[in-house]
Coordinates of C-alpha atoms in Angstrom, one line a residue:
M227 CA -35.8 -0.6 34.3
K228 CA -37.8 -3.0 36.5
I229 CA -37.2 -2.6 40.2
S230 CA -37.4 -5.8 42.3
Q231 CA -39.1 -5.5 45.7
G232 CA -36.5 -7.2 47.9
E233 CA -36.6 -6.9 51.7
T234 CA -32.9 -6.8 52.1
K235 CA -31.3 -4.3 54.4
S236 CA -34.1 -1.7 54.4
S237 CA -34.0 1.8 55.9
S238 CA -36.6 4.5 56.3
L239 CA -34.2 7.2 55.1
P240 CA -33.6 8.0 51.4
L241 CA -30.0 7.0 51.6
S242 CA -28.4 4.1 53.4
C243 CA -25.4 1.8 52.9
F244 CA -25.1 -1.9 54.0
T245 CA -21.7 -3.4 54.3
Y246 CA -21.3 -7.0 53.1
A247 CA -17.5 -6.6 53.2
A248 CA -15.5 -3.5 53.9
G249 CA -12.1 -4.6 52.5
H250 CA -10.5 -5.1 55.9
E251 CA -7.3 -7.2 55.8
D252 CA -7.9 -9.9 53.2
E253 CA -11.7 -9.7 52.8
G254 CA -13.0 -8.2 49.6
V255 CA -15.2 -5.1 49.1
C256 CA -19.0 -5.4 48.6
L257 CA -21.4 -2.6 49.6
L258 CA -25.1 -2.2 49.0
M259 CA -26.1 1.4 48.5
R260 CA -29.8 2.2 48.8
L261 CA -31.2 5.4 47.2
G262 CA -35.0 5.4 47.8
K263 CA -36.3 2.2 46.3
Y264 CA -33.2 1.6 44.2
R265 CA -30.5 -0.8 45.4
I266 CA -27.0 -0.6 43.9
L267 CA -24.4 -3.2 44.6
L268 CA -20.9 -1.6 44.6
D269 CA -18.4 -4.3 43.7
C270 CA -18.6 -8.0 44.7
G271 CA -15.4 -9.1 46.2
L272 CA -17.0 -11.8 48.3
T273 CA -15.8 -15.3 48.5
D274 CA -19.0 -16.6 50.1
L275 CA -22.1 -15.4 48.2
S276 CA -24.6 -16.9 50.6
P277 CA -25.7 -13.5 52.0
L278 CA -26.7 -12.4 48.5
Q279 CA -28.4 -15.5 47.1
D280 CA -31.8 -15.7 48.9
Q281 CA -33.3 -13.1 46.4
P282 CA -32.1 -10.6 43.8
P283 CA -29.8 -8.6 46.1
A284 CA -29.8 -5.4 43.9
D285 CA -31.3 -3.6 41.0
L286 CA -27.9 -3.0 39.4
I287 CA -24.3 -3.9 40.0
F288 CA -21.2 -1.7 39.5
C289 CA -17.8 -3.2 39.1
S290 CA -15.1 -0.6 39.7
H291 CA -12.1 -2.6 38.4
A292 CA -10.7 -6.0 37.7
H293 CA -8.7 -6.7 40.9
E294 CA -10.0 -9.9 42.6
D295 CA -10.8 -8.3 45.9
H296 CA -13.5 -6.2 44.1
C297 CA -14.8 -8.8 41.6
R298 CA -14.1 -12.4 42.8
G299 CA -17.8 -13.1 43.4
L300 CA -19.1 -11.3 40.3
L301 CA -19.2 -14.3 37.9
A302 CA -21.1 -16.5 40.4
L303 CA -23.5 -13.7 41.2
H304 CA -24.2 -13.1 37.5
R305 CA -24.9 -16.8 37.0
A306 CA -27.3 -16.8 40.0
F307 CA -29.1 -13.6 38.8
P308 CA -28.4 -13.0 35.1
Q309 CA -31.2 -10.4 34.9
I310 CA -29.3 -7.9 37.1
P311 CA -27.4 -5.5 34.9
V312 CA -23.6 -5.1 35.6
Y313 CA -22.0 -1.8 34.6
T314 CA -18.3 -1.2 34.2
S315 CA -15.7 0.4 31.9
E316 CA -14.5 -1.1 28.6
V317 CA -11.0 -2.0 29.8
T318 CA -12.4 -3.6 33.0
A319 CA -14.8 -5.7 31.0
K320 CA -11.8 -7.0 29.0
L321 CA -9.7 -7.7 32.1
L322 CA -12.3 -9.4 34.2
P323 CA -12.0 -12.8 32.5
C324 CA -8.3 -13.0 33.7
N325 CA -9.8 -13.8 37.2
W326 CA -11.5 -17.0 35.9
V327 CA -9.1 -18.3 33.2
G328 CA -9.7 -22.0 33.9
E329 CA -13.4 -21.6 34.4
L330 CA -14.7 -19.6 31.5
Q331 CA -13.6 -21.9 28.7
G332 CA -13.6 -19.3 25.9
Q333 CA -16.6 -17.3 27.3
D334 CA -16.3 -13.6 27.5
F335 CA -18.0 -10.9 29.7
A336 CA -20.4 -9.7 27.0
W337 CA -23.1 -9.5 29.7
C338 CA -21.2 -6.5 31.2
Q339 CA -22.8 -3.2 30.1
I340 CA -19.9 -0.9 29.1
L341 CA -20.2 2.8 29.9
P342 CA -18.1 5.5 28.4
W343 CA -16.1 7.9 30.6
R344 CA -17.7 11.1 31.9
S345 CA -21.0 10.6 30.2
T346 CA -24.3 10.6 32.2
F347 CA -26.2 7.3 31.7
K348 CA -29.9 7.4 32.7
I349 CA -31.1 4.2 34.4
T350 CA -34.6 5.6 35.1
E351 CA -36.2 9.0 35.3
Q352 CA -35.0 9.2 38.9
L353 CA -31.6 7.5 38.7
Q354 CA -28.5 8.2 36.6
I355 CA -24.9 7.2 36.8
E356 CA -21.6 8.5 35.5
L357 CA -18.1 6.8 35.4
V358 CA -14.9 8.7 35.9
P359 CA -11.3 7.3 35.7
A360 CA -10.0 6.5 39.1
G361 CA -6.3 5.9 38.3
H362 CA -4.9 2.8 40.2
L363 CA -5.3 0.4 37.3
P364 CA -6.3 0.7 33.6
G365 CA -10.1 0.7 33.4
A366 CA -10.5 1.5 37.1
A367 CA -13.6 3.7 37.6
A368 CA -15.3 5.7 40.2
I369 CA -19.1 6.1 40.0
I370 CA -21.2 9.1 40.6
I371 CA -24.8 8.3 41.3
T372 CA -27.6 10.9 41.1
F373 CA -31.0 10.1 42.6
S374 CA -33.8 12.7 42.0
T375 CA -37.0 13.1 44.0
V376 CA -39.7 15.8 44.0
E377 CA -38.0 17.5 47.0
R378 CA -34.4 17.4 45.9
S379 CA -31.6 15.4 44.2
Y380 CA -29.1 13.2 46.1
R381 CA -25.6 12.5 44.9
V382 CA -23.3 9.6 45.9
M383 CA -19.8 8.9 44.8
Y384 CA -17.9 5.6 45.2
S385 CA -14.2 5.8 44.4
G386 CA -13.4 2.1 44.1
D387 CA -9.6 1.9 44.4
F388 CA -8.0 5.1 43.3
S389 CA -4.8 7.0 43.0
V390 CA -4.2 10.6 42.0
S391 CA -0.6 9.9 40.9
N392 CA 0.2 9.2 37.3
F393 CA 1.5 5.6 36.8
Q394 CA 3.4 4.2 33.8
L395 CA 0.2 2.8 32.2
V396 CA -2.6 4.8 33.7
E397 CA -3.2 8.5 34.5
G398 CA -4.2 9.4 38.0
M399 CA -7.7 10.4 39.1
S400 CA -8.3 14.1 38.1
I401 CA -9.1 16.1 41.2
E402 CA -9.7 19.1 39.0
H403 CA -12.5 17.4 37.2
L404 CA -14.2 16.5 40.5
R405 CA -13.6 19.7 42.5
G406 CA -16.7 21.0 44.1
L407 CA -18.8 18.0 43.3
A408 CA -20.3 18.1 46.8
P409 CA -21.7 14.6 47.0
D410 CA -24.1 13.9 49.9
V411 CA -22.1 10.7 50.4
L412 CA -18.6 9.8 49.5
I413 CA -17.5 6.2 49.8
L414 CA -13.8 6.2 49.7
E415 CA -10.9 3.7 50.0
G416 CA -8.3 4.5 52.7
S417 CA -5.8 1.7 52.1
Y418 CA -2.8 3.6 53.4
G419 CA -4.5 5.4 56.3
T420 CA -2.5 8.5 57.2
V421 CA 0.8 7.2 55.8
R422 CA 2.6 9.5 53.4
H423 CA 4.7 8.3 50.5
P424 CA 7.5 9.9 48.4
H425 CA 6.6 11.0 44.9
R426 CA 5.7 8.2 42.5
R427 CA 8.7 8.8 40.2
L428 CA 11.0 8.5 43.2
Q429 CA 9.4 5.2 44.1
E430 CA 10.0 4.0 40.6
K431 CA 13.6 5.2 40.6
Q432 CA 14.4 3.4 43.9
L433 CA 13.0 0.1 42.6
M434 CA 14.9 0.3 39.4
E435 CA 18.1 1.2 41.3
R436 CA 17.6 -1.8 43.6
I437 CA 17.1 -4.2 40.7
N438 CA 20.2 -2.7 38.9
R439 CA 22.4 -3.2 42.0
A440 CA 21.4 -6.8 42.2
L441 CA 22.1 -7.5 38.6
E442 CA 25.5 -5.7 38.8
V443 CA 26.7 -8.1 41.6
G444 CA 25.6 -11.1 39.6
K445 CA 22.1 -11.8 41.1
D446 CA 19.0 -12.8 39.3
V447 CA 15.8 -11.0 40.4
L448 CA 12.4 -12.5 41.1
L449 CA 9.3 -10.3 41.6
P450 CA 6.1 -12.1 42.6
V451 CA 3.2 -9.9 41.6
P452 CA -0.6 -10.2 41.1
P453 CA -1.6 -11.1 37.5
I454 CA -3.2 -7.7 36.9
G455 CA -1.7 -4.3 37.4
L456 CA 1.6 -4.1 39.3
G457 CA 3.5 -6.6 37.1
Q458 CA 2.7 -4.6 33.9
E459 CA 3.8 -1.4 35.6
I460 CA 7.2 -2.9 36.4
L461 CA 7.5 -4.4 32.9
K462 CA 6.9 -1.0 31.4
L463 CA 9.6 0.5 33.7
L464 CA 12.1 -2.1 32.8
R465 CA 11.5 -1.5 29.1
S466 CA 11.8 2.3 29.3
H467 CA 14.0 3.2 32.3
H468 CA 17.4 4.7 31.3
Q469 CA 19.2 2.1 33.5
F470 CA 17.9 -0.7 31.4
T471 CA 17.4 0.7 27.9
G472 CA 19.6 -1.4 25.5
R473 CA 20.9 -3.6 28.3
D474 CA 21.7 -7.2 27.6
L475 CA 19.1 -8.6 29.9
D476 CA 16.4 -11.3 29.8
I477 CA 13.0 -10.5 31.3
W478 CA 10.8 -13.5 31.8
V479 CA 7.1 -13.3 32.4
D480 CA 4.9 -16.2 33.5
D481 CA 1.5 -17.1 31.9
S482 CA -0.8 -15.3 34.3
V483 CA 1.0 -12.0 34.1
A484 CA 1.5 -12.4 30.3
L485 CA -2.2 -12.9 29.7
T486 CA -2.9 -9.4 31.1
C487 CA -0.1 -8.0 29.0
D488 CA -1.8 -9.4 25.8
I489 CA -5.1 -7.8 26.8
Y490 CA -3.3 -4.4 27.4
L491 CA -1.9 -4.6 23.9
E492 CA -5.4 -5.1 22.4
L493 CA -6.5 -2.0 24.3
L494 CA -3.7 0.4 23.5
S495 CA -6.1 3.1 22.3
Q496 CA -7.5 3.3 25.8
F497 CA -4.0 4.0 27.3
P498 CA -2.3 7.4 27.9
L499 CA -0.8 9.0 24.8
S500 CA 2.7 8.6 26.2
V501 CA 2.2 4.8 26.2
Q502 CA 0.7 4.8 22.7
N503 CA 3.7 6.8 21.4
F504 CA 6.1 4.4 23.1
A505 CA 4.4 1.5 21.5
K506 CA 4.8 3.0 18.0
H507 CA 8.6 3.0 18.3
Q508 CA 9.2 -0.3 20.1
A509 CA 7.2 -3.2 21.5
L510 CA 5.5 -2.4 24.8
F511 CA 6.0 -5.9 26.0
W512 CA 7.2 -8.9 23.9
D513 CA 10.5 -8.2 22.2
E514 CA 13.3 -10.6 21.3
R515 CA 15.1 -8.0 19.2
I516 CA 15.6 -4.8 21.3
C517 CA 17.3 -5.1 24.7
P518 CA 16.2 -5.8 27.3
R519 CA 14.5 -8.8 25.8
M520 CA 11.1 -9.6 27.2
R521 CA 9.9 -13.2 26.8
R522 CA 7.1 -15.5 27.9
L523 CA 8.1 -18.0 30.5
N524 CA 6.4 -21.1 28.9
H525 CA 8.8 -23.7 30.3
P526 CA 11.5 -23.5 33.1
S527 CA 14.0 -25.3 30.9
R528 CA 14.0 -22.4 28.5
F529 CA 15.2 -19.8 31.0
A530 CA 17.6 -22.3 32.5
A531 CA 19.6 -22.3 29.3
S532 CA 20.1 -18.5 29.4
Q533 CA 23.6 -17.2 30.2
N534 CA 22.4 -13.6 30.7
R535 CA 21.3 -11.9 33.9
R536 CA 17.6 -12.4 34.4
V537 CA 14.5 -10.7 35.9
F538 CA 11.4 -12.8 36.5
L539 CA 7.9 -11.5 37.0
V540 CA 5.6 -14.3 38.2
D541 CA 2.2 -14.8 39.7
Y542 CA 2.6 -14.4 43.5
R543 CA 0.4 -17.6 43.9
S544 CA 2.9 -19.7 41.9
N545 CA 5.5 -22.1 43.4
L546 CA 8.4 -19.7 43.9
W547 CA 10.6 -22.6 44.9
S548 CA 10.6 -23.9 41.3
Y549 CA 12.6 -20.9 40.2
M550 CA 15.3 -21.6 42.7
S551 CA 16.2 -24.9 40.9
D552 CA 19.2 -23.2 39.3
K553 CA 21.7 -24.0 42.1
V554 CA 24.4 -21.8 40.5
A555 CA 22.4 -18.5 40.6
D556 CA 22.1 -16.1 43.5
W557 CA 18.7 -14.5 43.9
L558 CA 17.1 -11.3 45.1
I559 CA 13.3 -11.8 45.7
L560 CA 11.5 -8.4 45.8
L561 CA 8.1 -8.3 47.5
P562 CA 5.7 -5.4 47.2
E563 CA 5.0 -3.3 50.3
H564 CA 1.3 -3.0 50.8
P565 CA -1.0 -2.7 53.8
L566 CA -2.7 -5.8 52.5
E567 CA 0.4 -7.7 51.4
Y568 CA 0.2 -10.2 48.5
I569 CA 2.9 -12.2 50.2
D570 CA 4.1 -11.6 53.7
P571 CA 7.9 -11.8 54.1
S572 CA 7.4 -14.2 57.0
S573 CA 4.7 -16.3 55.3
P574 CA 5.1 -20.2 55.2
Q575 CA 5.4 -19.8 51.4
L576 CA 8.8 -18.1 51.8
E577 CA 10.0 -20.0 54.9
L578 CA 12.2 -22.5 52.9
L579 CA 13.6 -19.7 50.8
H580 CA 14.7 -17.8 53.9
S581 CA 17.0 -20.7 54.7
L582 CA 18.9 -20.6 51.5
S583 CA 22.2 -18.6 51.6
S584 CA 21.8 -17.9 47.9
V585 CA 18.5 -16.1 48.3
E586 CA 17.9 -12.6 49.7
I587 CA 14.4 -11.3 50.3
E588 CA 13.5 -7.6 50.5
T589 CA 10.5 -5.4 50.0
Y590 CA 9.9 -2.3 47.8
L591 CA 7.4 0.4 47.6
L592 CA 5.4 1.0 44.4
A593 CA 2.2 2.3 45.8
E594 CA -1.0 1.3 44.0
H595 CA -3.3 3.5 46.0
S596 CA -3.3 7.2 47.2
D597 CA -1.5 7.9 50.4
G598 CA -3.1 9.8 53.4
R599 CA -2.2 13.2 52.1
N600 CA -3.8 12.7 48.7
T601 CA -6.8 11.0 50.2
T602 CA -7.5 13.9 52.5
Q603 CA -6.9 16.4 49.6
L604 CA -9.5 14.6 47.5
I605 CA -12.1 14.7 50.3
H606 CA -11.5 18.5 50.8
N607 CA -11.9 19.1 47.1
L608 CA -15.1 17.1 46.9
R609 CA -16.8 18.6 50.0
P610 CA -19.1 15.7 50.9
Q611 CA -21.4 15.5 53.9
H612 CA -20.8 11.9 54.7
V613 CA -17.5 10.0 54.2
I614 CA -17.5 6.2 54.4
L615 CA -14.0 4.8 54.6
V616 CA -13.4 1.2 53.4
H617 CA -10.6 -1.0 52.0
G618 CA -7.6 -1.2 54.2
S619 CA -6.5 -2.5 57.6
L620 CA -9.0 -1.4 60.3
N621 CA -6.2 0.3 62.2
Y622 CA -5.3 2.4 59.2
L623 CA -8.9 3.3 58.5
L624 CA -9.5 4.3 62.1
E625 CA -6.5 6.6 62.1
L626 CA -7.7 8.3 59.0
A627 CA -11.2 8.6 60.4
S628 CA -9.8 10.2 63.6
L629 CA -8.0 13.1 61.8
E630 CA -9.4 16.3 63.3
E631 CA -9.2 18.1 59.9
L632 CA -11.8 15.5 58.6
R633 CA -13.9 15.1 61.7
N634 CA -14.4 18.8 62.1
R635 CA -15.9 19.1 58.6
Y636 CA -17.5 15.8 57.6
Q637 CA -19.5 13.0 59.1
I638 CA -17.0 10.1 59.0
H639 CA -17.9 6.4 59.1
S640 CA -15.7 3.3 59.1
P641 CA -18.2 0.4 59.0
S642 CA -17.6 -3.2 59.9
P643 CA -19.2 -6.0 57.8
G644 CA -22.9 -6.6 58.6
V645 CA -23.5 -3.0 59.5
M646 CA -26.3 -0.8 58.1
L647 CA -25.4 2.9 57.9
D648 CA -28.3 5.3 57.8
L649 CA -27.2 8.5 56.1
P650 CA -29.4 11.4 57.1
I651 CA -28.9 14.4 54.8
G652 CA -29.4 18.0 56.0
D653 CA -27.8 21.1 57.3
R654 CA -27.4 19.8 60.8
F655 CA -23.9 18.5 61.5
M656 CA -24.2 15.2 63.4
Q657 CA -20.8 13.6 63.9
P658 CA -20.7 9.9 64.7
Q659 CA -18.8 8.9 67.8
T660 CA -15.1 9.3 67.3
P661 CA -13.3 5.9 67.1
Q662 CA -11.0 5.6 70.0
P663 CA -7.3 5.0 69.1
I664 CA -5.4 2.5 71.1
Y665 CA -2.7 3.9 73.3
Y666 CA 0.2 1.9 74.8
E667 CA 1.6 3.2 78.1
G668 CA 5.2 2.5 78.7
E669 CA 8.2 3.9 80.6
L670 CA 11.1 6.2 79.6
N671 CA 14.4 5.8 81.3
E672 CA 17.5 8.1 80.9
T673 CA 20.7 6.1 81.3
G674 CA 23.6 8.4 81.0
L675 CA 24.2 8.9 77.2
E676 CA 21.2 6.9 76.2
I677 CA 17.4 6.9 76.6
A678 CA 15.4 3.7 76.8
I679 CA 11.7 3.5 76.0
V680 CA 10.0 0.4 77.3
L681 CA 6.6 -0.6 75.9
P682 CA 4.3 -3.5 76.8
D683 CA 4.8 -6.6 74.7
H684 CA 1.1 -6.7 73.5
I685 CA 1.9 -3.9 71.1
S686 CA 3.5 -6.5 68.9
N687 CA 0.1 -8.1 68.4
D688 CA -0.7 -5.2 66.0
S689 CA -0.2 -6.2 62.4
R690 CA 1.9 -3.1 61.8
W691 CA 4.5 -4.0 64.4
K692 CA 6.6 -6.1 62.0
Q693 CA 7.1 -3.1 59.8
V694 CA 8.3 -1.0 62.8
A695 CA 10.6 -3.8 64.0
D696 CA 11.8 -4.9 60.6
T697 CA 15.5 -4.0 61.1
G698 CA 15.5 -3.1 64.8
I699 CA 16.5 0.5 63.8
I700 CA 14.1 3.4 64.5
Q701 CA 14.0 7.1 63.7
A702 CA 12.6 9.8 66.0
R703 CA 11.5 13.3 65.2
W704 CA 9.5 16.1 66.9
Q705 CA 6.0 16.9 65.6
G706 CA 4.9 19.9 67.6
N707 CA 5.3 18.8 71.3
E708 CA 5.0 15.1 70.4
L709 CA 7.8 12.7 69.7
V710 CA 7.1 10.5 66.7
I711 CA 9.0 7.2 66.4
K712 CA 9.0 5.1 63.2
G713 CA 10.8 1.9 62.2
V714 CA 13.4 1.9 59.4
S715 CA 12.6 -0.8 56.8
Q716 CA 15.3 -2.8 55.0
R717 CA 14.5 -0.8 51.8
E718 CA 15.0 2.6 53.5
L719 CA 18.2 1.4 55.2
L720 CA 19.7 0.2 51.9
N721 CA 18.7 3.4 50.1
S722 CA 20.3 5.5 52.8
N723 CA 23.5 3.4 52.7
N724 CA 23.7 3.7 48.9
Q725 CA 23.1 7.5 49.0
G726 CA 25.8 7.8 51.7

């Protein structure tokens, strides 16, 4: 492999990491890992490629998975520097074109170099890489990079987006397979910060119950989703969950989501055995014969003629108003809860729909990433020296980076874009300065039978405030000597009412 002699983001240490984009808020992920003379670009989720285009920015590129925040700049980067090899998994290589449907005009991603799972691939005598399944999305991969010198070998692991929970269509990342890896550097996503989630199967159960309740009271259900990943998970649930098996129901899927479904069907051999067995007995997606029927939404007039209850899965970027043209129907719109939300419930896109008495808008949890508990568990099992936290709101990442159980054992970093991290490796423990959490001082007043807590109004500037204040109802509990207060979401309130 020929190594280009770029001057970009150099460091005198064997290992360093430059952050083009750290995945904060709506920005993508793009990191440059330097190991000696080798430069490896980890994902390319940039919208603006100008920082990368003065010279070949890397010796090789790794694409972890096909979500746009990790690959949106990949096609343009390849066109600018076609000589740079791009490594990814087989499923990801097939899914990537979904991000450029109107631009590719029949081209494929044959220029991606496909690597098998858990097999060491030698780039040079000094550098080798290995891909391991990361959960989260079919084809999503973590990469383990080994760089060998005369003195020692260095090991770096980048998780991409990951989940250790088993989804409907992809198995979770195997902690057992990675236990004791002891990388010198672990670059890890921390999307949910320290937040804890209920078990995945409970999340699925609650979503199916909410859809079922809406259908039983005569409502149609609209779920705006990204084209790749979440929509296919929900479709599989609707096809296989006991509350919907055999039900006289029409499920309509728009073109963007349907395209990914078609690619999934071509790659069934890459899916878990449970999915392959399901597909042997009935269609995984398209089915006009077995209820619930699943159909392509080619034209609005087709679904308008249906007299059955309907569930729609549509691209979140589409014109949701066009589905409300049926003046007779009542609607439930379900939006995914996510720290980086696809559609904010208060966004201008939904403003008109909020004004319709026939439309109800709620959120649901079907987590696509590991929560705080599973993230810390993975770190402890891997035993790295350096941990670099990316991907998620900055507040969430700082909370995760501030956990004593992590800071007492590892060197924790949460870099901002444009920052070069030098990563000294050795026995001496050098902890970076602890990020300071933001505290809000208020007042507590006891008024007879009630207690009032007054906080300054600038607390509402935090992006998380809307989640706390969603319903105006809060819960409080003791955690040691501290009182923890959390907001109750509409979804939690509805679930508690139904269970009661």
